[in-house]
């Protein structure tokens, strides 16, 4: 299974990197004569962020020239254009294409599966997972913990393996207004030679699959963090300066390796409330197609329309694999680099109150510490 997952990951990254930038249409949204995602739904940044020192990104407006590629709504089946930078990874903004730097290209929503629907379901769940995590982290929400005694045997076995080597596993229900099961998993260790905090998360139509996946991801994250701890220097805490040394995935993980970093993450598992695992909704009845319909419906009920792009290349298709990119305009994005975090997405401010939390004030500052997501 591990080999199959690794191969799928490699194939999805391969397919997402195959594109001709000169084949895309370069245009501002206002000049398009066909349906296209409105820039307001993809603008991640607040107006004041564009004045931050060394801020890389440009405002995305109806007048901004970007490259567009074709996608299909998973809700209605209609064709709709979306920025190529939201689809392909790595996406290179360079002078020859004259496309504006409007968003951080990242792999969220990329997926490989044995069928188109299986891949689309996986990609959509990853978008919802990262939406849930970033809202939780930036708003410093103490999400309800999962009662350990109610967990399924598959999870208890994995947790016992972590416990056996001195790692305490914290599990929280971070499901948002979409109602799709989303689980936050934190591994905490007291050993000075081991990462103090490591984080993983997962969203799935099946709560048990989400839980097991989050625990699997935690093992990967901790292994990588331990490698970084051994071979890279400690990342300084620079709250007033905005943590300029936290620029990519490595620094985000390395920041939480020292024992002192526990203080910055403790809110994540601080809730006194617990919930039985069985309280999580189970949307996994039926095959991948039926589960995809359920998750798309829930996403639409939260006010978002998922869009899919088929990235399967001609050399991969004969293998029976399907690679897609799912983009959900309006969902809160994951970002790398504390100075590139998204403060302009309405869900960051709207979702916490819907879930019963106070949340952030519009225009206020978010969590002053970088996220630990890999």
Tab-separated table of C-alpha atoms in Angstrom, residues 14-345:
chain	number	residue	atom	x	y	z
A	14	UNK	CA	4.335	14.482	-12.969
A	15	UNK	CA	1.035	15.162	-14.712
A	16	UNK	CA	0.605	18.541	-13.019
A	17	UNK	CA	3.960	19.698	-14.373
A	18	UNK	CA	3.220	18.940	-18.045
A	19	UNK	CA	1.909	22.057	-19.759
A	20	UNK	CA	2.787	24.660	-22.372
A	21	UNK	CA	2.444	28.166	-20.912
A	22	UNK	CA	2.138	29.630	-24.401
A	23	UNK	CA	-0.969	27.524	-25.070
A	24	UNK	CA	-2.974	29.303	-22.352
A	25	UNK	CA	-5.090	32.342	-23.088
A	26	UNK	CA	-3.681	35.506	-21.516
A	27	UNK	CA	-6.471	37.914	-20.636
A	28	UNK	CA	-8.094	39.948	-17.916
A	29	UNK	CA	-11.363	38.539	-16.563
A	30	UNK	CA	-13.330	41.507	-17.904
A	31	UNK	CA	-12.160	40.734	-21.449
A	32	UNK	CA	-13.345	37.115	-21.465
A	33	UNK	CA	-16.502	36.222	-23.369
A	34	UNK	CA	-16.968	32.790	-21.754
A	35	UNK	CA	-17.697	31.780	-18.126
A	36	UNK	CA	-14.680	32.168	-15.842
A	37	UNK	CA	-14.121	32.161	-12.092
A	38	UNK	CA	-14.423	35.716	-10.772
A	39	UNK	CA	-11.125	37.018	-9.338
A	40	UNK	CA	-12.843	37.960	-6.074
A	41	UNK	CA	-13.352	34.245	-5.357
A	42	UNK	CA	-9.631	33.541	-5.709
A	43	UNK	CA	-8.146	36.677	-4.154
A	44	UNK	CA	-6.365	35.424	-1.045
A	45	UNK	CA	-4.962	38.676	0.278
A	46	UNK	CA	-6.272	41.657	2.167
A	47	UNK	CA	-5.597	45.089	0.663
A	48	UNK	CA	-3.087	46.095	3.335
A	49	UNK	CA	-0.966	42.999	2.698
A	50	UNK	CA	0.189	44.357	-0.650
A	51	UNK	CA	2.054	47.056	1.298
A	52	UNK	CA	3.950	44.561	3.459
A	53	UNK	CA	7.746	44.579	2.993
A	54	UNK	CA	8.914	42.071	0.364
A	55	UNK	CA	5.356	40.901	-0.342
A	56	UNK	CA	5.514	38.983	-3.631
A	57	UNK	CA	1.906	38.859	-4.751
A	58	UNK	CA	-0.156	41.261	-6.838
A	59	UNK	CA	-3.866	42.083	-6.484
A	60	UNK	CA	-6.135	39.846	-8.566
A	61	UNK	CA	-8.878	42.015	-10.056
A	62	UNK	CA	-11.076	41.910	-13.145
A	63	UNK	CA	-8.352	43.948	-14.886
A	64	UNK	CA	-5.412	41.669	-14.014
A	65	UNK	CA	-3.941	39.717	-16.964
A	66	UNK	CA	-3.517	36.027	-16.131
A	67	UNK	CA	-3.381	32.782	-18.052
A	68	UNK	CA	-6.623	30.800	-18.132
A	69	UNK	CA	-7.249	27.084	-18.542
A	70	UNK	CA	-10.450	25.097	-18.866
A	71	UNK	CA	-12.180	23.247	-16.034
A	72	UNK	CA	-15.564	21.656	-15.391
A	73	UNK	CA	-17.910	22.343	-12.482
A	74	UNK	CA	-18.449	19.253	-10.359
A	75	UNK	CA	-21.788	20.745	-9.361
A	76	UNK	CA	-23.365	21.591	-12.734
A	77	UNK	CA	-21.073	20.057	-15.358
A	78	UNK	CA	-20.607	23.426	-17.071
A	79	UNK	CA	-17.235	24.390	-18.529
A	80	UNK	CA	-15.557	27.304	-16.802
A	81	UNK	CA	-12.166	28.969	-17.085
A	82	UNK	CA	-9.856	29.319	-14.109
A	83	UNK	CA	-6.300	30.640	-13.735
A	84	UNK	CA	-3.607	28.207	-14.857
A	85	UNK	CA	-1.637	29.164	-11.735
A	86	UNK	CA	-4.388	27.529	-9.657
A	87	UNK	CA	-4.017	24.259	-11.570
A	88	UNK	CA	-0.442	23.459	-12.571
A	89	UNK	CA	2.506	22.774	-10.247
A	90	UNK	CA	5.155	23.970	-10.578
A	91	UNK	CA	3.692	27.005	-12.274
A	92	UNK	CA	6.292	29.531	-13.340
A	93	UNK	CA	5.474	33.213	-13.497
A	94	UNK	CA	8.026	34.544	-15.950
A	95	UNK	CA	8.414	37.504	-18.263
A	96	UNK	CA	7.766	35.583	-21.468
A	97	UNK	CA	4.173	34.898	-20.432
A	98	UNK	CA	3.369	38.306	-18.849
A	99	UNK	CA	1.017	36.691	-16.335
A	100	UNK	CA	0.658	38.551	-13.037
A	101	UNK	CA	1.861	37.058	-9.730
A	102	UNK	CA	-1.591	36.675	-8.195
A	103	UNK	CA	-1.401	33.465	-6.163
A	104	UNK	CA	1.011	30.960	-4.679
A	105	UNK	CA	1.062	27.780	-6.797
A	106	UNK	CA	0.725	24.812	-4.443
A	107	UNK	CA	-0.349	21.176	-4.760
A	108	UNK	CA	-3.658	21.403	-2.860
A	109	UNK	CA	-6.350	19.503	-4.777
A	110	UNK	CA	-4.020	17.359	-6.890
A	111	UNK	CA	-4.983	13.695	-6.849
A	112	UNK	CA	-4.392	10.412	-8.639
A	113	UNK	CA	-6.945	7.600	-8.602
A	114	UNK	CA	-8.050	4.397	-10.282
A	115	UNK	CA	-11.084	6.256	-11.666
A	116	UNK	CA	-11.898	9.865	-12.460
A	117	UNK	CA	-14.446	10.055	-9.641
A	118	UNK	CA	-12.037	8.510	-7.148
A	119	UNK	CA	-9.384	11.077	-8.044
A	120	UNK	CA	-11.884	13.952	-7.956
A	121	UNK	CA	-13.161	12.861	-4.535
A	122	UNK	CA	-9.621	12.712	-3.171
A	123	UNK	CA	-8.709	16.109	-4.614
A	124	UNK	CA	-11.865	17.768	-3.297
A	125	UNK	CA	-11.346	16.312	0.171
A	126	UNK	CA	-7.805	17.680	0.244
A	127	UNK	CA	-9.048	21.184	-0.560
A	128	UNK	CA	-11.599	20.938	2.268
A	129	UNK	CA	-8.939	19.562	4.623
A	130	UNK	CA	-6.661	22.536	4.050
A	131	UNK	CA	-9.529	24.979	4.253
A	132	UNK	CA	-10.426	23.498	7.646
A	133	UNK	CA	-6.837	23.494	8.891
A	134	UNK	CA	-5.918	27.036	7.874
A	135	UNK	CA	-9.121	28.482	9.315
A	136	UNK	CA	-8.516	26.551	12.544
A	137	UNK	CA	-4.874	27.584	12.796
A	138	UNK	CA	-5.090	31.220	11.762
A	139	UNK	CA	-8.108	31.777	14.018
A	140	UNK	CA	-6.486	29.816	16.882
A	141	UNK	CA	-9.577	27.688	17.366
A	142	UNK	CA	-9.459	25.057	20.099
A	143	UNK	CA	-11.443	22.386	18.322
A	144	UNK	CA	-13.334	19.669	20.188
A	145	UNK	CA	-11.168	16.637	20.984
A	146	UNK	CA	-12.119	13.106	19.944
A	147	UNK	CA	-12.727	10.853	22.956
A	148	UNK	CA	-9.893	8.258	22.822
A	149	UNK	CA	-11.995	5.398	24.158
A	150	UNK	CA	-14.460	5.777	21.263
A	151	UNK	CA	-11.919	5.462	18.450
A	152	UNK	CA	-12.024	2.489	16.051
A	153	UNK	CA	-9.460	-0.339	16.512
A	154	UNK	CA	-7.615	0.711	13.337
A	155	UNK	CA	-6.748	4.043	14.948
A	156	UNK	CA	-6.036	2.670	18.421
A	157	UNK	CA	-3.383	0.378	16.948
A	158	UNK	CA	-1.602	3.273	15.225
A	159	UNK	CA	-1.815	5.478	18.312
A	160	UNK	CA	-0.303	2.697	20.428
A	161	UNK	CA	2.692	2.649	18.078
A	162	UNK	CA	3.239	6.373	18.589
A	163	UNK	CA	2.789	6.062	22.361
A	164	UNK	CA	5.351	3.248	22.509
A	165	UNK	CA	8.096	5.660	21.410
A	166	UNK	CA	7.043	8.545	23.647
A	167	UNK	CA	4.725	10.458	21.318
A	168	UNK	CA	1.407	11.685	22.695
A	169	UNK	CA	-1.243	11.900	19.970
A	170	UNK	CA	-3.943	14.578	20.150
A	171	UNK	CA	-6.990	14.204	17.889
A	172	UNK	CA	-9.493	16.972	17.186
A	173	UNK	CA	-12.643	17.238	15.088
A	174	UNK	CA	-11.986	20.200	12.786
A	175	UNK	CA	-15.030	19.680	10.562
A	176	UNK	CA	-16.326	22.969	9.170
A	177	UNK	CA	-19.660	24.118	7.787
A	178	UNK	CA	-19.274	21.639	4.913
A	179	UNK	CA	-20.024	18.784	7.303
A	180	UNK	CA	-17.397	16.571	5.633
A	181	UNK	CA	-15.400	14.712	8.345
A	182	UNK	CA	-12.117	16.531	8.962
A	183	UNK	CA	-9.607	15.503	11.602
A	184	UNK	CA	-6.636	17.364	13.050
A	185	UNK	CA	-3.851	15.191	14.429
A	186	UNK	CA	-0.985	16.518	16.586
A	187	UNK	CA	1.986	14.505	17.797
A	188	UNK	CA	3.616	15.935	20.937
A	189	UNK	CA	6.949	14.671	22.255
A	190	UNK	CA	8.949	15.667	25.349
A	191	UNK	CA	12.321	14.326	24.169
A	192	UNK	CA	14.807	17.087	23.367
A	193	UNK	CA	16.139	15.042	20.450
A	194	UNK	CA	12.720	14.704	18.812
A	195	UNK	CA	10.367	17.258	17.212
A	196	UNK	CA	8.241	18.766	19.974
A	197	UNK	CA	5.182	19.255	17.760
A	198	UNK	CA	4.194	17.694	14.452
A	199	UNK	CA	0.847	18.146	12.749
A	200	UNK	CA	-1.209	16.299	10.148
A	201	UNK	CA	-4.816	16.408	9.000
A	202	UNK	CA	-7.251	14.626	6.725
A	203	UNK	CA	-10.733	15.000	5.295
A	204	UNK	CA	-12.731	12.123	3.850
A	205	UNK	CA	-16.288	10.992	3.238
A	206	UNK	CA	-15.488	8.236	5.749
A	207	UNK	CA	-14.487	9.454	9.231
A	208	UNK	CA	-12.440	6.300	9.831
A	209	UNK	CA	-10.504	6.766	6.596
A	210	UNK	CA	-9.872	10.396	7.541
A	211	UNK	CA	-8.619	9.361	10.972
A	212	UNK	CA	-6.277	6.648	9.704
A	213	UNK	CA	-4.968	8.906	6.947
A	214	UNK	CA	-4.225	11.693	9.436
A	215	UNK	CA	-2.281	9.257	11.622
A	216	UNK	CA	-0.358	7.951	8.605
A	217	UNK	CA	0.486	11.514	7.588
A	218	UNK	CA	1.640	12.281	11.121
A	219	UNK	CA	4.259	9.536	10.863
A	220	UNK	CA	5.548	11.008	7.579
A	221	UNK	CA	5.621	14.535	8.955
A	222	UNK	CA	7.484	13.556	12.102
A	223	UNK	CA	10.100	11.660	10.115
A	224	UNK	CA	10.718	14.655	7.877
A	225	UNK	CA	10.752	17.047	10.844
A	226	UNK	CA	13.300	14.885	12.630
A	227	UNK	CA	15.506	14.966	9.540
A	228	UNK	CA	15.247	18.769	9.444
A	229	UNK	CA	15.983	18.964	13.154
A	230	UNK	CA	19.177	17.009	12.621
A	231	UNK	CA	20.482	18.795	9.553
A	232	UNK	CA	19.126	22.356	9.601
A	233	UNK	CA	19.474	25.199	12.124
A	234	UNK	CA	16.720	26.237	14.501
A	235	UNK	CA	14.338	28.850	13.091
A	236	UNK	CA	14.223	31.980	15.279
A	237	UNK	CA	10.979	33.265	16.775
A	238	UNK	CA	10.458	36.768	15.343
A	239	UNK	CA	6.891	37.823	16.074
A	240	UNK	CA	7.403	41.563	15.600
A	241	UNK	CA	9.183	41.053	12.279
A	242	UNK	CA	6.569	38.591	11.002
A	243	UNK	CA	8.854	35.530	11.023
A	244	UNK	CA	10.799	36.391	7.845
A	245	UNK	CA	12.850	33.193	8.134
A	246	UNK	CA	9.738	31.017	7.688
A	247	UNK	CA	9.505	30.937	3.905
A	248	UNK	CA	8.851	27.352	2.848
A	249	UNK	CA	7.718	23.935	4.036
A	250	UNK	CA	11.017	23.178	5.746
A	251	UNK	CA	10.958	26.238	7.978
A	252	UNK	CA	7.305	25.706	8.872
A	253	UNK	CA	8.183	22.242	10.218
A	254	UNK	CA	11.536	23.220	11.745
A	255	UNK	CA	9.919	26.072	13.684
A	256	UNK	CA	8.026	23.549	15.843
A	257	UNK	CA	10.913	21.217	16.647
A	258	UNK	CA	12.187	22.949	19.847
A	259	UNK	CA	10.375	22.180	23.098
A	260	UNK	CA	9.650	25.887	23.553
A	261	UNK	CA	7.437	25.785	20.442
A	262	UNK	CA	4.768	23.804	22.291
A	263	UNK	CA	3.549	27.074	23.776
A	264	UNK	CA	2.661	28.356	20.297
A	265	UNK	CA	0.603	25.291	19.372
A	266	UNK	CA	-1.018	24.306	22.671
A	267	UNK	CA	-4.300	26.043	21.815
A	268	UNK	CA	-4.911	23.330	19.199
A	269	UNK	CA	-5.529	20.623	21.825
A	270	UNK	CA	-6.640	22.854	24.710
A	271	UNK	CA	-10.397	22.326	24.448
A	272	UNK	CA	-11.908	20.695	27.554
A	273	UNK	CA	-14.704	19.295	25.406
A	274	UNK	CA	-14.680	15.833	23.866
A	275	UNK	CA	-16.981	14.168	21.376
A	276	UNK	CA	-17.482	10.460	20.612
A	277	UNK	CA	-15.949	9.430	17.311
A	278	UNK	CA	-19.324	8.105	16.149
A	279	UNK	CA	-20.691	11.657	16.241
A	280	UNK	CA	-18.823	12.471	13.033
A	281	UNK	CA	-21.004	12.274	9.936
A	282	UNK	CA	-20.371	9.307	7.657
A	283	UNK	CA	-20.816	10.156	3.974
A	284	UNK	CA	-19.144	6.992	2.681
A	285	UNK	CA	-22.205	4.972	1.646
A	286	UNK	CA	-21.949	3.771	-1.944
A	287	UNK	CA	-19.055	3.864	-4.400
A	288	UNK	CA	-16.678	6.724	-5.203
A	289	UNK	CA	-19.196	8.351	-7.558
A	290	UNK	CA	-21.896	8.458	-4.891
A	291	UNK	CA	-19.466	9.712	-2.255
A	292	UNK	CA	-18.265	12.412	-4.634
A	293	UNK	CA	-21.842	13.581	-5.167
A	294	UNK	CA	-22.370	13.786	-1.403
A	295	UNK	CA	-19.200	15.797	-0.801
A	296	UNK	CA	-19.907	18.107	-3.756
A	297	UNK	CA	-23.431	18.682	-2.401
A	298	UNK	CA	-22.080	19.523	1.055
A	299	UNK	CA	-19.490	21.864	-0.427
A	300	UNK	CA	-22.161	23.644	-2.457
A	301	UNK	CA	-24.353	23.926	0.648
A	302	UNK	CA	-21.496	25.887	2.231
A	303	UNK	CA	-21.575	28.289	-0.727
A	304	UNK	CA	-18.713	26.919	-2.833
A	305	UNK	CA	-18.618	25.366	-6.321
A	306	UNK	CA	-15.862	22.758	-6.878
A	307	UNK	CA	-14.169	22.779	-10.286
A	308	UNK	CA	-12.101	19.918	-11.708
A	309	UNK	CA	-9.409	19.828	-14.396
A	310	UNK	CA	-8.378	16.491	-15.912
A	311	UNK	CA	-4.565	16.460	-15.990
A	312	UNK	CA	-4.084	12.846	-17.093
A	313	UNK	CA	-1.339	12.809	-19.719
A	314	UNK	CA	-1.425	10.484	-22.780
A	315	UNK	CA	1.426	8.362	-21.431
A	316	UNK	CA	-0.283	7.824	-18.055
A	317	UNK	CA	-3.820	7.103	-19.310
A	318	UNK	CA	-3.003	3.550	-20.581
A	319	UNK	CA	-1.996	2.627	-17.018
A	320	UNK	CA	-5.604	3.041	-15.914
A	321	UNK	CA	-4.753	6.015	-13.683
A	322	UNK	CA	-6.545	9.351	-13.596
A	323	UNK	CA	-4.977	12.595	-12.395
A	324	UNK	CA	-7.045	15.672	-11.618
A	325	UNK	CA	-6.783	19.043	-9.984
A	326	UNK	CA	-9.760	20.205	-7.956
A	327	UNK	CA	-10.095	23.923	-7.259
A	328	UNK	CA	-12.757	25.321	-4.934
A	329	UNK	CA	-13.054	29.095	-5.378
A	330	UNK	CA	-13.736	30.699	-2.017
A	331	UNK	CA	-12.066	27.963	0.039
A	332	UNK	CA	-9.296	29.134	2.324
A	333	UNK	CA	-5.910	28.147	0.843
A	334	UNK	CA	-2.879	26.585	2.445
A	335	UNK	CA	0.222	28.730	1.944
A	336	UNK	CA	3.936	28.408	2.534
A	337	UNK	CA	5.764	31.305	4.130
A	338	UNK	CA	4.285	33.151	7.104
A	339	UNK	CA	4.512	36.397	5.154
A	340	UNK	CA	2.367	34.907	2.377
A	341	UNK	CA	-0.525	33.783	4.558
A	342	UNK	CA	-4.011	34.537	3.310
A	343	UNK	CA	-5.950	37.230	5.177
A	344	UNK	CA	-8.368	38.225	2.440
A	345	UNK	CA	-10.588	35.134	2.275
